[in-house]
Short mmCIF file of C-alpha atoms in Angstrom, two decimals:
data_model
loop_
_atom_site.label_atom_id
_atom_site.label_comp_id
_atom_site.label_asym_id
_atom_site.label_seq_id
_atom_site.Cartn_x
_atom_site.Cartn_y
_atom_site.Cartn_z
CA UNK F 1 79.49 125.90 87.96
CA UNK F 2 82.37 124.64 86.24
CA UNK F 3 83.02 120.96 87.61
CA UNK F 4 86.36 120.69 86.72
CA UNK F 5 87.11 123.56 88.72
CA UNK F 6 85.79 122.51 92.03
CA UNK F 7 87.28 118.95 92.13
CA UNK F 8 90.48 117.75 92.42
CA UNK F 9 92.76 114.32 93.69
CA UNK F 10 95.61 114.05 96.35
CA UNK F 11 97.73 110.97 96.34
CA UNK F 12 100.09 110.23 99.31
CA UNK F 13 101.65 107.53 101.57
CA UNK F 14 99.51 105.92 103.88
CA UNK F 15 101.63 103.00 105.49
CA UNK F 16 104.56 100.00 104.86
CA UNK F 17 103.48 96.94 104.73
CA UNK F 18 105.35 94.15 106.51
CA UNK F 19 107.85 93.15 103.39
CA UNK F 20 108.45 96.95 102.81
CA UNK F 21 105.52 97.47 100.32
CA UNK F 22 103.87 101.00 100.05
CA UNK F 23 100.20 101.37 101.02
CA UNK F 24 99.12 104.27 98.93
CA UNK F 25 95.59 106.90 99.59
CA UNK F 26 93.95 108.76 96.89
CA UNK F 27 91.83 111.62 97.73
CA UNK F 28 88.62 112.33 95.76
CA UNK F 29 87.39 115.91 96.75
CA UNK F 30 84.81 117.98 95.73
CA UNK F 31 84.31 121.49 97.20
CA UNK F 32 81.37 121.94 99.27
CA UNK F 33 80.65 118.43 98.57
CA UNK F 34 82.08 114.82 99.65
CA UNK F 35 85.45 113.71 99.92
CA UNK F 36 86.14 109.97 99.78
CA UNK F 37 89.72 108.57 100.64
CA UNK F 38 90.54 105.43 99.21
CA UNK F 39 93.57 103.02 100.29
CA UNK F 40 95.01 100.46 98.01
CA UNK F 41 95.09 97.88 101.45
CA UNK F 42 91.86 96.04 100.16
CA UNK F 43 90.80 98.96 97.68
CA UNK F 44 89.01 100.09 100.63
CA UNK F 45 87.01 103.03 101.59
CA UNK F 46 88.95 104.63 104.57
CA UNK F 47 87.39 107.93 105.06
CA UNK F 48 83.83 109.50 103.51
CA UNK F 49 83.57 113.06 104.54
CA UNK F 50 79.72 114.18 104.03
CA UNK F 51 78.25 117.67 105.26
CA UNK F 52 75.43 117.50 107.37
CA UNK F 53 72.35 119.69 106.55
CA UNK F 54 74.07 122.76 108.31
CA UNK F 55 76.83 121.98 106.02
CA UNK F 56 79.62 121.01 108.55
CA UNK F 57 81.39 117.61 107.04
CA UNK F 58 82.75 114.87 109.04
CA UNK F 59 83.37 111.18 108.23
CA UNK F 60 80.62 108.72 108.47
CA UNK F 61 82.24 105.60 107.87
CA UNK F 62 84.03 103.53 110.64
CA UNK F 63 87.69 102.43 109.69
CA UNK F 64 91.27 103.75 111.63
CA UNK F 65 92.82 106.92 111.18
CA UNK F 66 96.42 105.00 110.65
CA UNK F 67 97.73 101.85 108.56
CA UNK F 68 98.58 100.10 111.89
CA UNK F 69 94.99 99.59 112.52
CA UNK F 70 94.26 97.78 109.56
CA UNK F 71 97.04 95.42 109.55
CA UNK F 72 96.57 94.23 113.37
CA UNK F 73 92.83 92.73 112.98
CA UNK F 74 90.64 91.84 110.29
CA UNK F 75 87.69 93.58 110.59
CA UNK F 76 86.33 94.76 106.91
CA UNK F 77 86.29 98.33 107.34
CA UNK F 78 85.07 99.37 103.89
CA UNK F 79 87.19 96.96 102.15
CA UNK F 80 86.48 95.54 98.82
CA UNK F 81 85.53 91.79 99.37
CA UNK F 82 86.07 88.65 97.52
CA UNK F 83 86.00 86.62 95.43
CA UNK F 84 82.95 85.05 97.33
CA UNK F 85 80.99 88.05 99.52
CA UNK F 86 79.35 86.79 102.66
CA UNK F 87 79.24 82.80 103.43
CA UNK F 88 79.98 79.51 101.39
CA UNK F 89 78.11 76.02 103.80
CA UNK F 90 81.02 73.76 104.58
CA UNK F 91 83.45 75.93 102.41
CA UNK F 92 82.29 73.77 99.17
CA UNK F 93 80.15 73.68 96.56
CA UNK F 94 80.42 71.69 92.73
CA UNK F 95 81.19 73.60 89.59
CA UNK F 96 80.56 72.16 86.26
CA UNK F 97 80.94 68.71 88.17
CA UNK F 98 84.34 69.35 89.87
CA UNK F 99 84.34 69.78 93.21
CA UNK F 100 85.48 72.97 94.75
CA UNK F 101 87.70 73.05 98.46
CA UNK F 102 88.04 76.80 99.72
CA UNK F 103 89.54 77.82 102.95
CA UNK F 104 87.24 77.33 105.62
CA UNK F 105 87.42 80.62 107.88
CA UNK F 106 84.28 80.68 109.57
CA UNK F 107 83.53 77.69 111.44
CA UNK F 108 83.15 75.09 108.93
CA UNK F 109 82.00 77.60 106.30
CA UNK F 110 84.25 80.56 103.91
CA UNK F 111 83.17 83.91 104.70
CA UNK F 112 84.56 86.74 102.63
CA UNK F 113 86.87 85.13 100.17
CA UNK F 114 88.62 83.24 102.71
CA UNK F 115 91.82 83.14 105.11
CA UNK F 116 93.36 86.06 102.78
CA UNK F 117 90.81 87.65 100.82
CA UNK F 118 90.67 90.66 98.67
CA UNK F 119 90.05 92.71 102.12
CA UNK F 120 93.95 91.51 102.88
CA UNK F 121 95.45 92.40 99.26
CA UNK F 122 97.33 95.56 98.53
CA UNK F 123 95.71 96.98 95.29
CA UNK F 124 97.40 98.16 92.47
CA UNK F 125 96.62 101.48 91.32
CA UNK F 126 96.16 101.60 87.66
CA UNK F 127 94.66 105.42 86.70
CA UNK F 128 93.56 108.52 88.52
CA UNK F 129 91.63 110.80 86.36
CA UNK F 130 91.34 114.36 87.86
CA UNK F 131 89.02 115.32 85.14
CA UNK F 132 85.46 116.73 86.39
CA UNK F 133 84.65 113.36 88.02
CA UNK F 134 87.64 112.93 89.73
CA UNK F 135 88.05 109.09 89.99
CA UNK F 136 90.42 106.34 91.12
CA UNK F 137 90.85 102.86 89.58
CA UNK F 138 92.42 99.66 91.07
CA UNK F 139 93.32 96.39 90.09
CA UNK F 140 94.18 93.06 91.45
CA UNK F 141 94.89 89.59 89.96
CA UNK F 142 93.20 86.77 91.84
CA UNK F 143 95.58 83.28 90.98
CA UNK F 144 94.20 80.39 90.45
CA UNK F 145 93.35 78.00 93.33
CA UNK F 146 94.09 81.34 95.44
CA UNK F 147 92.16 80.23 98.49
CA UNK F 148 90.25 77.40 96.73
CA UNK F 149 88.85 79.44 94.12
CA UNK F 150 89.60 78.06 90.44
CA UNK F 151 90.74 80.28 87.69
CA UNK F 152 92.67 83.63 87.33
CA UNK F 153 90.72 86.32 88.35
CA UNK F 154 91.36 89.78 86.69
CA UNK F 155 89.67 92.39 88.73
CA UNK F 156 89.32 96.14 88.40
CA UNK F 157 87.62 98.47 90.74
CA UNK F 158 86.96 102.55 90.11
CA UNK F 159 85.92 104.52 92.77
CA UNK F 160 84.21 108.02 91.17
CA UNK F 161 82.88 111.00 92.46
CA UNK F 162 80.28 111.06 90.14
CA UNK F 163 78.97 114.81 91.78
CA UNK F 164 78.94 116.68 94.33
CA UNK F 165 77.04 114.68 96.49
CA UNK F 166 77.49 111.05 94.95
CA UNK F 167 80.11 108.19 95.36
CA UNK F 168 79.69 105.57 92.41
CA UNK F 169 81.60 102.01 93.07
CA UNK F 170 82.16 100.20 89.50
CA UNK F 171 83.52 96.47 89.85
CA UNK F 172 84.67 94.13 86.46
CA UNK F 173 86.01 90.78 87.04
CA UNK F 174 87.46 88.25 84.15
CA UNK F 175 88.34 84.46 84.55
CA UNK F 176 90.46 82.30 82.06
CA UNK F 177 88.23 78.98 83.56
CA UNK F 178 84.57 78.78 84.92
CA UNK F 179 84.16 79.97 88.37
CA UNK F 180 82.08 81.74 90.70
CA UNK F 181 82.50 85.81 91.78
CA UNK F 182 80.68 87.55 94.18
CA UNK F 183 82.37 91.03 95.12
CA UNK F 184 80.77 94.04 97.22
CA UNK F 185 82.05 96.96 99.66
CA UNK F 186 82.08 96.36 103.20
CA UNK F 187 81.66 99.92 104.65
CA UNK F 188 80.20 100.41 108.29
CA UNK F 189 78.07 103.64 108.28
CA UNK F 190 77.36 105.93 111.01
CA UNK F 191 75.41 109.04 109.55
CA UNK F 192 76.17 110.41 113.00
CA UNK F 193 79.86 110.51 112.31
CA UNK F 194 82.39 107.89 113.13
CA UNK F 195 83.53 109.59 116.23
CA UNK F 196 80.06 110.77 117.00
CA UNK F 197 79.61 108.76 120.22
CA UNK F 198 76.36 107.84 118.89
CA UNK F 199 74.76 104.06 117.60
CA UNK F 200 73.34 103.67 114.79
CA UNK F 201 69.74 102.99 116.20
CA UNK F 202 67.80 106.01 115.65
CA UNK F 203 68.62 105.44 111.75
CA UNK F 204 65.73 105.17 109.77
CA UNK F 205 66.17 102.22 107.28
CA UNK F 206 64.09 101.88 104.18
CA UNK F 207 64.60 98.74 102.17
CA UNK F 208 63.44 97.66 98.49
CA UNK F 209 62.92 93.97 99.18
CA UNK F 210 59.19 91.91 99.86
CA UNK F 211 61.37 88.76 100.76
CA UNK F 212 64.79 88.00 103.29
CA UNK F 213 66.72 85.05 103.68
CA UNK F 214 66.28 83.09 106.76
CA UNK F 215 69.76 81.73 108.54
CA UNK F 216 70.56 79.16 110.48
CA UNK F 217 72.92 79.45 113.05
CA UNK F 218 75.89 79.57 110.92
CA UNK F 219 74.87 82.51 109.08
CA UNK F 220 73.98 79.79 106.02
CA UNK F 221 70.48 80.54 104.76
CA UNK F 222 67.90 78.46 105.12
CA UNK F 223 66.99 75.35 102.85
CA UNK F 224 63.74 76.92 101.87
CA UNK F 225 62.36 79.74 99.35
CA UNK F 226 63.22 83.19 100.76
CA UNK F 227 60.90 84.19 103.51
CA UNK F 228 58.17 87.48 103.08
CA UNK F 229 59.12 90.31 105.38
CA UNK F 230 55.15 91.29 105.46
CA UNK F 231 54.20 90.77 109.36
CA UNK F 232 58.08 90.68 110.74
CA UNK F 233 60.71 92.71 111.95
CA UNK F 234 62.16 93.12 108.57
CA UNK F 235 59.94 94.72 107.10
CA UNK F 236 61.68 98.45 105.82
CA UNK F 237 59.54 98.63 102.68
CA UNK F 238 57.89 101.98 104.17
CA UNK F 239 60.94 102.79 106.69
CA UNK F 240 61.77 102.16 109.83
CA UNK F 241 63.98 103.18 112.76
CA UNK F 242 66.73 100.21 112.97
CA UNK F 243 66.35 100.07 116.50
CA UNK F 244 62.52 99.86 117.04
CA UNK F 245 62.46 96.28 116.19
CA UNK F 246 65.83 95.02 116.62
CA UNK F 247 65.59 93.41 120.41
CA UNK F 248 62.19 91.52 119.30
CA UNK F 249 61.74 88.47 120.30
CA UNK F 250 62.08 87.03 117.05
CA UNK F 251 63.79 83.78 116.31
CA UNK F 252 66.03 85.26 112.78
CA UNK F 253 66.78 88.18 115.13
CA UNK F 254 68.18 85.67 118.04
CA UNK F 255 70.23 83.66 115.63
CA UNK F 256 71.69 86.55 114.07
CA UNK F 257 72.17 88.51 117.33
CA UNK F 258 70.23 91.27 115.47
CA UNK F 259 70.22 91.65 111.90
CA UNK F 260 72.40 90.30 109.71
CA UNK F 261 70.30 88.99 106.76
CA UNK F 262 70.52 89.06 102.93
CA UNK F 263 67.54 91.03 101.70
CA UNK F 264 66.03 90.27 98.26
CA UNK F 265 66.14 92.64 95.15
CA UNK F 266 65.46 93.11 91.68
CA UNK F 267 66.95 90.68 89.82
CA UNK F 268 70.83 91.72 89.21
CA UNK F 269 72.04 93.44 85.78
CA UNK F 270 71.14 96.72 84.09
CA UNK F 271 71.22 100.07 85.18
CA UNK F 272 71.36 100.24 89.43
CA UNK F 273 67.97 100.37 90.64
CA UNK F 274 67.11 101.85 94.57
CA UNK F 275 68.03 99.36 96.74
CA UNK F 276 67.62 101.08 100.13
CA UNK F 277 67.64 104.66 102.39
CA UNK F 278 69.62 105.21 105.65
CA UNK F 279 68.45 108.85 107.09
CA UNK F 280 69.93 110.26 110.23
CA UNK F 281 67.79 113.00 112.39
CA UNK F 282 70.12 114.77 114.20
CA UNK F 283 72.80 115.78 111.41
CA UNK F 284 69.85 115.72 108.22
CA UNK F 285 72.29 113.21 106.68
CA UNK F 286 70.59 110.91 103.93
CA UNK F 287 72.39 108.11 102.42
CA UNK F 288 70.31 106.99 98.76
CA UNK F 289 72.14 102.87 97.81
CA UNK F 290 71.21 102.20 94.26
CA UNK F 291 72.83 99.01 92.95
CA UNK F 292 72.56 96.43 89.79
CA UNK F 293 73.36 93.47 92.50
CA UNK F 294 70.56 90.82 93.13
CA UNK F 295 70.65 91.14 96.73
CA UNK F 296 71.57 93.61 100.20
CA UNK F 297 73.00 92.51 103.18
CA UNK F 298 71.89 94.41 106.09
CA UNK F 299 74.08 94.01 109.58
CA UNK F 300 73.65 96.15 112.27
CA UNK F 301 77.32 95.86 113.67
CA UNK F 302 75.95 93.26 115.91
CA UNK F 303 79.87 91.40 116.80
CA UNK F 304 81.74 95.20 117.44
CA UNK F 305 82.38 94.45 120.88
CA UNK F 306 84.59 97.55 122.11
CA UNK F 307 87.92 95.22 121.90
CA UNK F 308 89.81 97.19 119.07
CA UNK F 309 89.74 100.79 119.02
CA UNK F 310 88.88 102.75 115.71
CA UNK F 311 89.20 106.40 114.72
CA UNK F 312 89.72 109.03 117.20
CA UNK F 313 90.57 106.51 119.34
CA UNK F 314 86.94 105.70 120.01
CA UNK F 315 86.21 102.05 121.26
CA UNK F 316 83.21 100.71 118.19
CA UNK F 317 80.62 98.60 120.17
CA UNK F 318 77.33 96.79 119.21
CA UNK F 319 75.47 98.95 116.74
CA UNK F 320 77.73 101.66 116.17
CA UNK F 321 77.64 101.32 112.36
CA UNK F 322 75.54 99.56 109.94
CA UNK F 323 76.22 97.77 106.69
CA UNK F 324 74.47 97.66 103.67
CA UNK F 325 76.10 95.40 101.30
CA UNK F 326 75.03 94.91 97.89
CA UNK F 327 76.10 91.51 96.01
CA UNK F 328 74.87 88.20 95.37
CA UNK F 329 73.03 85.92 97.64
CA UNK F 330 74.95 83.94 99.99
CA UNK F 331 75.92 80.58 99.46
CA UNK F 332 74.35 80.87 95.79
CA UNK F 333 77.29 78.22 94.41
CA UNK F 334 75.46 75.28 96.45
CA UNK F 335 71.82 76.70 95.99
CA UNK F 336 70.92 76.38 92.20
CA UNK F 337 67.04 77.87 93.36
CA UNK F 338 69.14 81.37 94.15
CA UNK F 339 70.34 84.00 91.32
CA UNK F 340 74.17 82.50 89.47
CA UNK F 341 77.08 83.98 90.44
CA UNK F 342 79.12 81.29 87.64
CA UNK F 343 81.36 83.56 85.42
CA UNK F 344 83.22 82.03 82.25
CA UNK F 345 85.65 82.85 80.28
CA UNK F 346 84.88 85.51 77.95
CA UNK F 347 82.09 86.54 80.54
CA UNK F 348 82.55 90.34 82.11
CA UNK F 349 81.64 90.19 86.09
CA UNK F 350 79.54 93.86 86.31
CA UNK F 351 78.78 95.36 89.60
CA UNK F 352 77.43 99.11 90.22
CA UNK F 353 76.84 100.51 93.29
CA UNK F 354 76.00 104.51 93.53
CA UNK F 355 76.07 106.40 97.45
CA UNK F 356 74.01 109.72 97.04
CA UNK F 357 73.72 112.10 99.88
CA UNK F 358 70.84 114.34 100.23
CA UNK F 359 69.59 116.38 103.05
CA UNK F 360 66.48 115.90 104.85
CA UNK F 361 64.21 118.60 105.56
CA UNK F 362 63.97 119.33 109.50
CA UNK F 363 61.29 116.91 110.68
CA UNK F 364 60.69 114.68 107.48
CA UNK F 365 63.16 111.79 108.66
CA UNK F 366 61.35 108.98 107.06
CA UNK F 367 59.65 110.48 104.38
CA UNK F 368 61.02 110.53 100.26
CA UNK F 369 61.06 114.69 101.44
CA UNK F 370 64.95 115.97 101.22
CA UNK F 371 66.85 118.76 99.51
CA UNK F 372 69.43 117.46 96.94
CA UNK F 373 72.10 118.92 95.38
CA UNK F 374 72.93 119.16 92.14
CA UNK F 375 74.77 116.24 90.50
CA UNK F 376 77.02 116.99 87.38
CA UNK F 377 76.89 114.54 84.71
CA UNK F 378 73.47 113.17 85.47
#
């Protein structure tokens, strides 16, 4: 099968921001395979078509079918997020000796780069390549001091179908002064399909991580070494539904009103490694995460509370998605024990994520037993 053949990219108009700006969608498609639409409104993932196992496709990532839905809450739906991923304590942290001030937007603490983060930026679309891995790249440019944060940030960010059945998220950041980058995707699966009807809690989770961080009650992990999942509701080494566990009465489940908890990988850099497995029985949908990032946050939609409505016009509640969000640890800037997220000048920020889609085999939910297809280019 000639790749080049069977893919192609649609570019449109996908909303007006208020000063008159254009928010622009690329369409990745691949015939008989995935189609990913992409918005420049946060570089975000807005739609993921994926055929189940009797190869009917629908979208299984939450988001709004319109631009209006974006713009009136903040919610993350599969934006790109920055330049700090997940939590900051107290919304400072010392840098070479300096101390740092960000925008404190969660409580006391910075979550997600702030007041106005990358999720809240309208990307700049730099290349499309309709070649035979049909692939869209944007950029943004981070000023200094932009919410706290010192040093110009240069940031790129391709989105690639890199086969039939595989999404690939490529991230580079550069600085002109020492700072700190943490950047990940923030998409809210639902294997089921976004206008299924159906939670995510019959999901079976597997996750490559021995060790999670503990939280306190701001979300801030724990002063103390990262905590063994062995013997706890955390524990996805061999798979697990997400719901079997989730209403323990366990005290990191209570504080983070289910789970919402950094899980620890491989240490970050190289090629991506398997990070984690999201299978769905109904629809034979299999989600594969491989990453290069140190660590994967894991939140079971625990704060959708049915008070903004989403695609199809569907209300999301409590577990109606899950995230799995690779980056850095959380609040690594004040915790010198966790994995650097420092970048200097001259320094190249590198994050890989891949999203491969398999199929399982009718009763083997759970197991490593699937049917792939093919992948071109691997």
């Amino acid at each position: 099968m000639n790749a080049t053949s069977v893919s192609r990219v649609a570019h449109s108009r996908f909303g007006v921001l208020p000063d008159g700006s254009e928010v622009e969608r690329v369409v990745l498609q691949w015939d008989g395979g995935i189609e990913a639409s992409i918005i420049t409104y946060g570089a975000s993932l807005q739609a993921l078509m994926v055929p189940d196992v009797a190869g009917r496709r629908d979208d299984v990532v939450l988001g709004h079918d319109a631009f209006e839905g974006y713009l009136a809450r903040r919610q993350f739906f599969g934006a790109t997020v920055g330049r700090y991923a997940n939590r900051i304590a107290g919304a400072r942290f010392v840098l070479d000796g300096t101390k740092v001030q960000l925008a404190a937007n969660n409580g006391v603490n910075a979550l997600h780069g702030g007041l106005e983060g990358f999720d809240r930026r309208n990307w700049r679309i730099v290349r499309i390549d309709d070649g035979d891995r049909p692939a869209v790249t944007l950029s943004y440019t981070s000023a200094d001091r932009e919410e706290g944060y010192p040093g110009t940030l240069d940031v790129e960010v391709t989105w690639r179908l890199s086969g039939p059945m595989e999404l690939s998220l490529d991230m580079t950041a550069r600085t002109d002064r020492p700072t700190v980058v943490n950047l990940t995707n923030h998409s809210f699966f639902n294997l089921s399909g976004a206008r299924s009807g159906r939670n995510i809690l019959n999901h079976h989770l597997t996750v490559a991580a021995d060790h999670f961080l503990a939280i306190d009650t701001g979300a801030i992990p724990l002063p103390q070494p990262p905590s063994e999942v062995a013997g706890t509701p955390f524990d996805f080494r061999e798979g697990f539904e997400v719901g079997a566990r989730i209403r323990n009465d366990h005290p990191q489940l209570r504080v983070g009103r289910g789970y919402d908890h950094n899980f620890c990988l491989a240490p970050a850099g190289g090629e991506p490694r398997f990070a984690a497995r999201l299978a769905e029985p109904t629809s034979g949908r299999v989600l594969e995460l491989f990453t290069n990032q140190p660590g994967l946050q894991v939140y079971s939609g625990n704060f959708l509370d049915g008070s903004s409505g989403g695609k199809g016009d569907r209300l999301y509640r409590q577990s109606d998605a899950i995230c799995l969000e690779p980056h850095a640890w959380p609040d690594t800037p004040n915790r010198p024990d966790f994995p650097t997220a420092r970048l200097a000048p001259g320094e190249v920020y590198r994050h890989t994520t891949s999203y491969r889609f398999t199929h399982a085999i009718q009763g083997a939910i759970g197991t490593q037993s699937e049917v792939e297809l093919p992948r071109s280019g691997r």
